[in-house]
Amino acid sequence: MIASLPASRYVIVLLFGIITASFSTNTFAQYDPVQPYKGKTGRNLVETQQWWPDKKKAPEGAPNVVWILLDDVGFGAVSTFGGLIRTPNLDSLANNGLRYTNFHTTAICSPTRAALLTGRNSHSVHMGLFPNTAIGTPGYDGYMPFEKATIAEILRENGYNTYAVGKWHFTPISDATVAGPFNRWPTGRGFDHYYGFLGGSTDQWHPVLWEDTRKVEPETDGKHFTTRIADKAIQYIAEQKSVKADKPFFLYFAPGAGHAPHHVAKEWRDQYKGKFDQGWDSYREAVFKRQQSLGLLPKNAVLPPRQTGVKAWETLTADEKKVFARFMEVYAGFLSYTDYEIGRIVSYLRQNDLLNNTLIVLMIGDNGGSKEGTYTGTIGFADKSQGEDISFLLSQYDKIGTEYTAPNYPLGWSQATNTPFRYWKSDVNAEGASHNPLILYYPNRIKEKGLRTQYSHVVDILPTTIELTGIKIPDFINGYQQRPIQGISLVYSIADAKAVTRHTIQYYELHGGRSIYKDGWKASVYHPRNMFGEAKVTDINFNPPDFSQDRWELYNLNEDWTETKDLAASNPQKLEELKALFDREAEVNKVYPLRNFKEGVVAPEVHAKTVIYQGTTTKTRVPVGKGSISIISAIELPKQNAEGVIFANGGLQGGTSLYILNGKLHYTLTDGIKEVTLTSTTPLVAGKNTIRIDFTNTSAVVLSVNNQHAAEQSIVSKTKYLASIASEGISVGKDLNAPVSKVYPGPYPFTGIVSKIVIEQKVEPTN
């Protein structure tokens, strides 16, 4: 039939098939090889003994599983572990389950998540840092091996449905586009469905969203991202249980909270109005006492001194106190609101008689409190020079938490929310980076409520889940022979609060900082480095010292839980023993070579010419170099009512937009603080037009229409306006996510046709 069609129609049929396949909700079929036939075939059905292949089924009564992982939350943040931020739903889960007080993460997001999902150490699954800082070595290339399956792959092979919502941050940066490949996206690593963002963070009011492997055009209903993923989680559960009530599900719920940007509605941030006016020093003291009274700390624990560089609250000016307290009010509201959305999911399970047979593993933070907010807090604009200007921060007071800012709190609050520990996120030499709260909740299994003090690590969550569900890890998954799990199940501790710790050795490494734990002893080293938000090094020309110059410290955590007494000088033999142990663990897990932050990272290739074609509906990322750049738009204008965005990149925090408004062509650039707009003096005509924007090496931007000069503007730097082309990408024919300009409502679609966008760059030599 097809062969008889004209050639042109034949092509259409093929293209339809390709397009349909590209929009399928799940790109990868579950591994399901043909089984040997065990029936008997005859010449007719009377003589035939029919047989059907076995279907994968979970064990009888296997529980549903929910993993919840919060982002950038320290040990002393939430009320569940003595903090002053109210989290009643987390409190309820903990009060009816188990609190683990000696649980650890890898001290930063991607490595923690890789270790969690695979049950193996982060370097051993090639995620020693982020996908976007990958280098060409086994511990850091960002390509998680299929020989080390995720929990989703394992559970799906055992008859579970699997869903992930929220933050991912595993996909190699080169693969994280509509061109794929998609085998290291969530749906390629065992999840039936995914809804969330692929990177490390996103605007919570205007998130960059993917569903399965397709970009989702943002809704304009004003919903917060956390509400969206809670809605989606409930939808996935409802749909699955409506079809197969007895089939268990696995839900991985990973909200953006409390990672920057700290976005939350006014009614949540205002709940804490005035609650933190006493400052971070008082907060630390109050929380430390609460933690002692709750039995969360050893009796001999000591509150360490305030971190070097953080000012005493009483020495701050009135303006500093006012704006710094507001940063914390917003952060607290963000976490309380997230607790509310978690409560909605728990309530749904309870209302539908699913909760008793559901294992909930709730990890409060993938690392300690964030250090990226610097000493003064940040608003998040493209122009970072405003960060230490207190009068400017104060001028933004009412906007903190809204779509017009992307805030992160000051370091004083980071250490406060890490109470009782030192340091903060990514500093693996100290417990403040990696010591996080853990809750296990499972009514059908956990009968003895209370505290558990056994040393544990994020790699232990997978084997704990495997044991509690009663499933088996296949020798082969999707054809790949599986390598051993490195974590140790915590089930031994559930019924016995005094059980001896089984996880006795654990290494840590980030940015060249290292530590090694063994039987309560810990050797550690802080490696100086320069990165955004670095608390100790602010000179951009700083050169990190050689790793051999790093000074190791030694602590006995059995007697000094908060690392206040360095024993390196008094016990050099123990220190050398632990350093040798670190070397052995590092070799096994592919930690070497040590590297400084972003050292060895290959910059994205900048192309002399990039064409974005008509019909593109998602943002297209284009690496931008240091040379001059031109953006040429070929458009077709309708005869009347011409308006809308031709292209846009970025948003309210910084970017550019080319659009027609009130019959005139405009090009707006914003750094998040100030908008600069070029307006064409040359009229557009109905039909075809060519619009050219040139960023020259003379710090100017020039707008031309149909080869005629239309407008020109001097600028300090193009980087802050165009950086989002490489990070978020260009949207064509509309302004997706947060609109760049306040003069039009997003997405403000173009009423004409954008035939193509051409980006031409002068590619400068790399040496």
Coordinates of N, CA, C and O in Angstrom, one line a residue, residues 208-322:
V208 N 12.1 25.9 34.7 CA 12.4 25.3 33.4 C 12.1 23.8 33.6 O 12.8 23.1 34.2
L209 N 11.0 23.4 33.0 CA 10.4 22.1 33.3 C 10.5 21.1 32.1 O 10.4 21.5 31.0
W210 N 10.7 19.8 32.5 CA 10.7 18.7 31.5 C 9.7 17.7 32.0 O 9.7 17.4 33.2
E211 N 9.0 17.1 31.1 CA 8.1 15.9 31.5 C 8.6 14.8 30.6 O 8.6 14.9 29.4
D212 N 9.1 13.7 31.3 CA 9.8 12.6 30.6 C 11.0 13.2 29.8 O 11.9 13.7 30.4
T213 N 10.9 13.3 28.5 CA 12.0 13.8 27.7 C 11.6 15.0 26.9 O 12.3 15.4 26.0
R214 N 10.5 15.6 27.2 CA 10.0 16.8 26.5 C 9.9 18.0 27.4 O 9.5 17.9 28.5
K215 N 10.4 19.1 26.8 CA 10.3 20.4 27.6 C 8.8 20.8 27.7 O 8.0 20.6 26.8
V216 N 8.4 21.2 28.9 CA 7.0 21.6 29.2 C 7.0 23.1 29.1 O 7.7 23.9 29.7
E217 N 6.0 23.6 28.3 CA 5.8 25.0 28.3 C 5.2 25.5 29.6 O 4.2 24.9 30.0
P218 N 5.8 26.5 30.2 CA 5.4 26.9 31.6 C 3.9 27.3 31.6 O 3.4 28.0 30.7
E219 N 3.2 26.9 32.7 CA 1.9 27.4 32.9 C 1.9 28.9 33.4 O 2.9 29.3 33.9
T220 N 0.9 29.6 33.2 CA 0.8 31.0 33.6 C -0.2 31.1 34.8 O -0.8 32.2 35.0
D221 N -0.4 30.0 35.5 CA -1.4 30.1 36.6 C -0.8 30.6 37.9 O -1.5 30.6 38.9
G222 N 0.5 30.9 38.0 CA 1.1 31.4 39.2 C 1.4 30.4 40.3 O 1.9 30.8 41.4
K223 N 1.3 29.1 40.0 CA 1.6 28.1 40.9 C 3.1 28.0 41.2 O 3.9 28.1 40.3
H224 N 3.5 27.7 42.4 CA 4.9 27.5 42.8 C 5.3 26.1 42.3 O 4.5 25.2 42.2
F225 N 6.6 26.0 42.1 CA 7.1 24.7 41.6 C 6.8 23.6 42.5 O 6.5 22.5 42.1
T226 N 6.9 23.8 43.8 CA 6.7 22.7 44.8 C 5.3 22.2 44.8 O 5.0 21.0 44.9
T227 N 4.3 23.1 44.6 CA 2.9 22.7 44.4 C 2.8 21.9 43.1 O 2.1 20.9 43.1
R228 N 3.5 22.3 42.1 CA 3.4 21.6 40.8 C 3.8 20.1 41.0 O 3.2 19.2 40.5
I229 N 5.0 19.9 41.6 CA 5.5 18.6 41.7 C 4.7 17.7 42.7 O 4.6 16.5 42.5
A230 N 4.1 18.4 43.7 CA 3.3 17.6 44.7 C 2.0 17.2 43.9 O 1.5 16.1 44.1
D231 N 1.4 18.1 43.1 CA 0.3 17.7 42.3 C 0.6 16.6 41.4 O -0.2 15.6 41.2
K232 N 1.7 16.6 40.7 CA 2.1 15.6 39.8 C 2.4 14.3 40.5 O 2.0 13.2 40.0
A233 N 3.0 14.3 41.7 CA 3.2 13.1 42.4 C 1.9 12.4 42.8 O 1.7 11.2 42.6
I234 N 0.9 13.2 43.2 CA -0.4 12.7 43.6 C -1.1 12.1 42.3 O -1.7 11.1 42.4
Q235 N -0.9 12.8 41.2 CA -1.5 12.4 40.0 C -1.0 11.0 39.6 O -1.7 10.1 39.2
Y236 N 0.4 10.9 39.6 CA 1.0 9.6 39.2 C 0.5 8.4 40.1 O 0.1 7.4 39.6
I237 N 0.4 8.7 41.4 CA -0.1 7.6 42.3 C -1.5 7.3 42.1 O -1.9 6.1 42.0
A238 N -2.4 8.3 41.9 CA -3.8 8.1 41.7 C -4.0 7.3 40.4 O -4.9 6.4 40.4
E239 N -3.4 7.7 39.3 CA -3.6 7.0 38.1 C -3.1 5.5 38.1 O -3.8 4.7 37.6
Q240 N -2.0 5.3 38.8 CA -1.5 3.9 38.9 C -2.4 3.1 39.7 O -2.8 2.0 39.4
K241 N -2.8 3.6 40.9 CA -3.6 2.8 41.8 C -5.0 2.6 41.3 O -5.6 1.6 41.7
S242 N -5.5 3.5 40.5 CA -6.8 3.3 39.9 C -6.8 2.1 38.9 O -7.9 1.5 38.6
V243 N -5.7 1.8 38.3 CA -5.6 0.8 37.3 C -5.1 -0.6 37.9 O -5.7 -1.6 37.7
K244 N -4.1 -0.5 38.8 CA -3.6 -1.7 39.4 C -3.3 -1.4 40.9 O -2.3 -1.0 41.3
A245 N -4.4 -1.6 41.7 CA -4.4 -1.2 43.1 C -3.3 -2.0 43.9 O -2.8 -1.5 44.9
D246 N -3.0 -3.2 43.5 CA -2.1 -4.1 44.3 C -0.7 -3.9 43.9 O 0.2 -4.4 44.5
K247 N -0.4 -3.1 42.8 CA 1.0 -2.9 42.4 C 1.6 -1.8 43.1 O 1.1 -0.7 43.2
P248 N 2.8 -2.1 43.8 CA 3.4 -1.0 44.5 C 4.1 0.0 43.6 O 4.4 -0.2 42.5
F249 N 4.3 1.2 44.2 CA 5.0 2.3 43.4 C 6.2 2.8 44.2 O 6.3 2.6 45.4
F250 N 7.1 3.4 43.5 CA 8.2 4.1 44.1 C 8.2 5.5 43.6 O 8.1 5.8 42.4
L251 N 8.2 6.5 44.5 CA 8.2 7.9 44.2 C 9.4 8.5 44.8 O 9.7 8.4 46.0
Y252 N 10.2 9.2 43.9 CA 11.4 10.0 44.3 C 10.9 11.5 44.2 O 10.7 12.0 43.1
F253 N 10.8 12.1 45.4 CA 10.3 13.5 45.5 C 11.5 14.4 45.9 O 11.9 14.3 47.0
A254 N 11.9 15.2 45.0 CA 13.1 16.0 45.2 C 12.8 17.5 44.9 O 13.1 18.0 43.8
P255 N 12.3 18.2 45.9 CA 11.9 19.6 45.6 C 13.2 20.5 45.5 O 14.3 20.0 45.9
G256 N 13.0 21.7 45.1 CA 14.1 22.6 45.0 C 14.5 23.2 46.4 O 15.6 23.7 46.6
A257 N 13.6 23.2 47.3 CA 13.8 23.7 48.6 C 14.8 22.9 49.4 O 14.8 21.7 49.3
G258 N 15.7 23.6 50.2 CA 15.8 25.0 50.3 C 17.0 25.6 49.5 O 17.7 26.5 50.0
H259 N 17.3 25.1 48.3 CA 18.3 25.6 47.4 C 17.8 27.0 46.9 O 16.7 27.2 46.7
A260 N 18.8 27.9 46.7 CA 18.4 29.2 46.1 C 18.0 28.9 44.7 O 18.4 27.9 44.1
P261 N 17.1 29.7 44.1 CA 16.5 30.9 44.7 C 15.4 30.6 45.8 O 14.6 29.7 45.6
H262 N 15.5 31.3 46.9 CA 14.5 31.1 47.9 C 13.2 31.9 47.5 O 13.1 33.1 47.8
H263 N 12.3 31.2 46.9 CA 11.1 31.8 46.4 C 9.9 31.2 47.2 O 9.8 30.0 47.3
V264 N 9.0 32.0 47.7 CA 7.8 31.5 48.4 C 6.8 32.7 48.5 O 7.2 33.9 48.4
A265 N 5.6 32.3 48.6 CA 4.5 33.3 48.6 C 4.5 34.1 49.9 O 5.1 33.7 50.9
K266 N 4.0 35.3 49.8 CA 4.0 36.3 50.9 C 3.4 35.7 52.2 O 4.0 35.9 53.3
E267 N 2.3 35.0 52.1 CA 1.7 34.4 53.3 C 2.6 33.5 54.1 O 2.5 33.3 55.3
W268 N 3.6 32.9 53.4 CA 4.5 32.0 54.0 C 5.7 32.7 54.6 O 6.1 32.5 55.7
R269 N 6.3 33.6 53.8 CA 7.4 34.3 54.4 C 7.1 35.3 55.5 O 7.9 35.5 56.4
D270 N 5.8 35.8 55.4 CA 5.4 36.7 56.5 C 5.1 36.0 57.8 O 4.9 36.7 58.8
Q271 N 4.9 34.7 57.8 CA 4.7 34.0 59.0 C 5.9 34.1 60.0 O 5.7 34.0 61.2
Y272 N 7.0 34.4 59.5 CA 8.2 34.5 60.3 C 8.7 36.0 60.5 O 9.8 36.2 61.0
K273 N 7.8 36.9 60.2 CA 8.1 38.3 60.4 C 8.5 38.6 61.8 O 7.8 38.3 62.8
G274 N 9.8 39.1 62.0 CA 10.3 39.4 63.3 C 10.8 38.2 64.1 O 11.4 38.4 65.2
K275 N 10.7 37.0 63.6 CA 11.1 35.8 64.4 C 12.6 35.6 64.5 O 13.1 34.9 65.3
F276 N 13.3 36.3 63.6 CA 14.8 36.1 63.6 C 15.5 37.4 63.9 O 16.7 37.5 63.6
D277 N 14.8 38.4 64.4 CA 15.4 39.7 64.7 C 16.5 39.6 65.8 O 17.4 40.5 65.8
Q278 N 16.6 38.5 66.6 CA 17.6 38.3 67.6 C 18.9 37.9 66.9 O 20.0 37.9 67.6
G279 N 18.9 37.4 65.7 CA 20.1 37.1 64.9 C 20.6 35.7 65.0 O 20.1 34.8 65.7
W280 N 21.7 35.5 64.2 CA 22.2 34.1 64.1 C 22.9 33.6 65.3 O 22.9 32.4 65.6
D281 N 23.5 34.4 66.2 CA 24.1 34.0 67.4 C 23.1 33.4 68.4 O 23.3 32.4 69.0
S282 N 22.0 34.2 68.5 CA 20.9 33.7 69.4 C 20.3 32.5 68.9 O 19.9 31.6 69.7
Y283 N 20.1 32.4 67.6 CA 19.6 31.2 66.9 C 20.4 30.0 67.3 O 19.8 28.9 67.7
R284 N 21.7 30.1 67.1 CA 22.6 28.9 67.4 C 22.4 28.5 68.9 O 22.4 27.3 69.1
E285 N 22.4 29.4 69.7 CA 22.4 29.0 71.2 C 21.0 28.4 71.5 O 21.0 27.4 72.2
A286 N 19.9 29.0 71.0 CA 18.6 28.4 71.3 C 18.5 27.0 70.7 O 17.9 26.1 71.3
V287 N 18.9 26.8 69.4 CA 18.8 25.5 68.8 C 19.6 24.5 69.5 O 19.2 23.3 69.7
F288 N 20.8 24.9 69.9 CA 21.7 23.9 70.6 C 21.0 23.4 71.9 O 21.1 22.2 72.1
K289 N 20.4 24.3 72.6 CA 19.7 23.9 73.8 C 18.5 23.0 73.5 O 18.3 22.0 74.2
R290 N 17.8 23.3 72.4 CA 16.7 22.4 72.0 C 17.2 21.1 71.6 O 16.5 20.0 72.0
Q291 N 18.2 21.0 70.9 CA 18.8 19.7 70.5 C 19.2 18.9 71.7 O 19.1 17.7 71.7
Q292 N 19.8 19.6 72.7 CA 20.2 18.8 73.9 C 19.0 18.3 74.6 O 19.0 17.1 75.0
S293 N 17.9 19.1 74.7 CA 16.7 18.6 75.4 C 16.0 17.5 74.7 O 15.4 16.7 75.3
L294 N 16.2 17.5 73.4 CA 15.5 16.4 72.6 C 16.4 15.1 72.5 O 16.0 14.1 72.0
G295 N 17.6 15.2 73.1 CA 18.5 14.0 73.1 C 19.1 13.8 71.7 O 19.6 12.7 71.5
L296 N 19.2 14.8 70.9 CA 19.8 14.7 69.6 C 21.3 14.7 69.6 O 21.9 14.4 68.6
L297 N 21.9 15.2 70.6 CA 23.3 15.4 70.7 C 23.9 14.5 71.9 O 23.2 14.3 72.9
P298 N 25.1 14.1 71.7 CA 25.8 13.5 72.9 C 25.9 14.5 74.0 O 25.9 15.7 73.8
K299 N 25.9 14.0 75.2 CA 25.8 14.8 76.4 C 27.1 15.7 76.5 O 27.1 16.8 77.1
N300 N 28.2 15.2 75.9 CA 29.4 16.0 76.0 C 29.6 17.0 74.8 O 30.7 17.6 74.6
A301 N 28.6 17.1 73.9 CA 28.8 17.9 72.7 C 28.9 19.4 73.1 O 28.3 19.9 74.1
V302 N 29.8 20.1 72.4 CA 30.0 21.5 72.7 C 29.7 22.3 71.4 O 29.9 21.9 70.3
L303 N 29.1 23.5 71.6 CA 28.8 24.4 70.5 C 30.1 25.1 70.0 O 30.7 25.8 70.8
P304 N 30.5 24.9 68.8 CA 31.7 25.5 68.3 C 31.6 27.0 68.2 O 30.5 27.6 68.2
P305 N 32.7 27.8 68.2 CA 32.6 29.2 68.1 C 32.1 29.6 66.7 O 32.1 28.8 65.7
R306 N 31.6 30.9 66.6 CA 31.2 31.4 65.3 C 32.3 31.2 64.3 O 33.5 31.4 64.6
Q307 N 31.9 30.9 63.0 CA 32.9 30.7 62.0 C 33.7 32.0 61.6 O 33.1 33.1 61.6
T308 N 35.0 31.9 61.4 CA 35.8 33.0 61.0 C 35.2 33.7 59.8 O 34.8 33.1 58.8
G309 N 35.1 35.1 59.9 CA 34.5 35.9 58.8 C 33.1 36.2 59.0 O 32.6 37.2 58.4
V310 N 32.3 35.5 59.8 CA 30.9 35.8 60.1 C 30.9 36.8 61.3 O 31.5 36.5 62.4
K311 N 30.3 38.0 61.1 CA 30.3 39.0 62.2 C 29.3 38.6 63.3 O 28.3 37.9 63.1
A312 N 29.7 39.1 64.5 CA 28.8 38.9 65.6 C 27.5 39.7 65.3 O 27.6 40.9 64.8
W313 N 26.3 39.2 65.6 CA 25.1 39.9 65.2 C 25.0 41.2 65.9 O 24.6 42.2 65.3
E314 N 25.5 41.3 67.1 CA 25.4 42.6 67.9 C 26.2 43.7 67.3 O 26.0 44.9 67.6
T315 N 27.2 43.4 66.4 CA 28.0 44.4 65.8 C 27.5 44.9 64.5 O 28.0 45.8 63.9
L316 N 26.4 44.3 64.0 CA 25.8 44.7 62.7 C 25.1 46.0 62.8 O 24.6 46.4 63.9
T317 N 25.0 46.8 61.8 CA 24.1 48.0 61.7 C 22.7 47.6 61.7 O 22.3 46.5 61.4
A318 N 21.8 48.6 62.0 CA 20.4 48.3 62.0 C 19.9 47.9 60.6 O 19.1 47.0 60.5
D319 N 20.5 48.5 59.6 CA 20.1 48.1 58.2 C 20.5 46.7 57.9 O 19.8 45.9 57.3
E320 N 21.7 46.3 58.3 CA 22.2 45.0 58.1 C 21.3 44.0 58.8 O 20.9 42.9 58.2
K321 N 21.0 44.2 60.0 CA 20.1 43.3 60.8 C 18.8 43.2 60.1 O 18.2 42.1 60.0
K322 N 18.2 44.3 59.6 CA 16.9 44.2 59.0 C 16.8 43.4 57.8 O 16.0 42.5 57.6

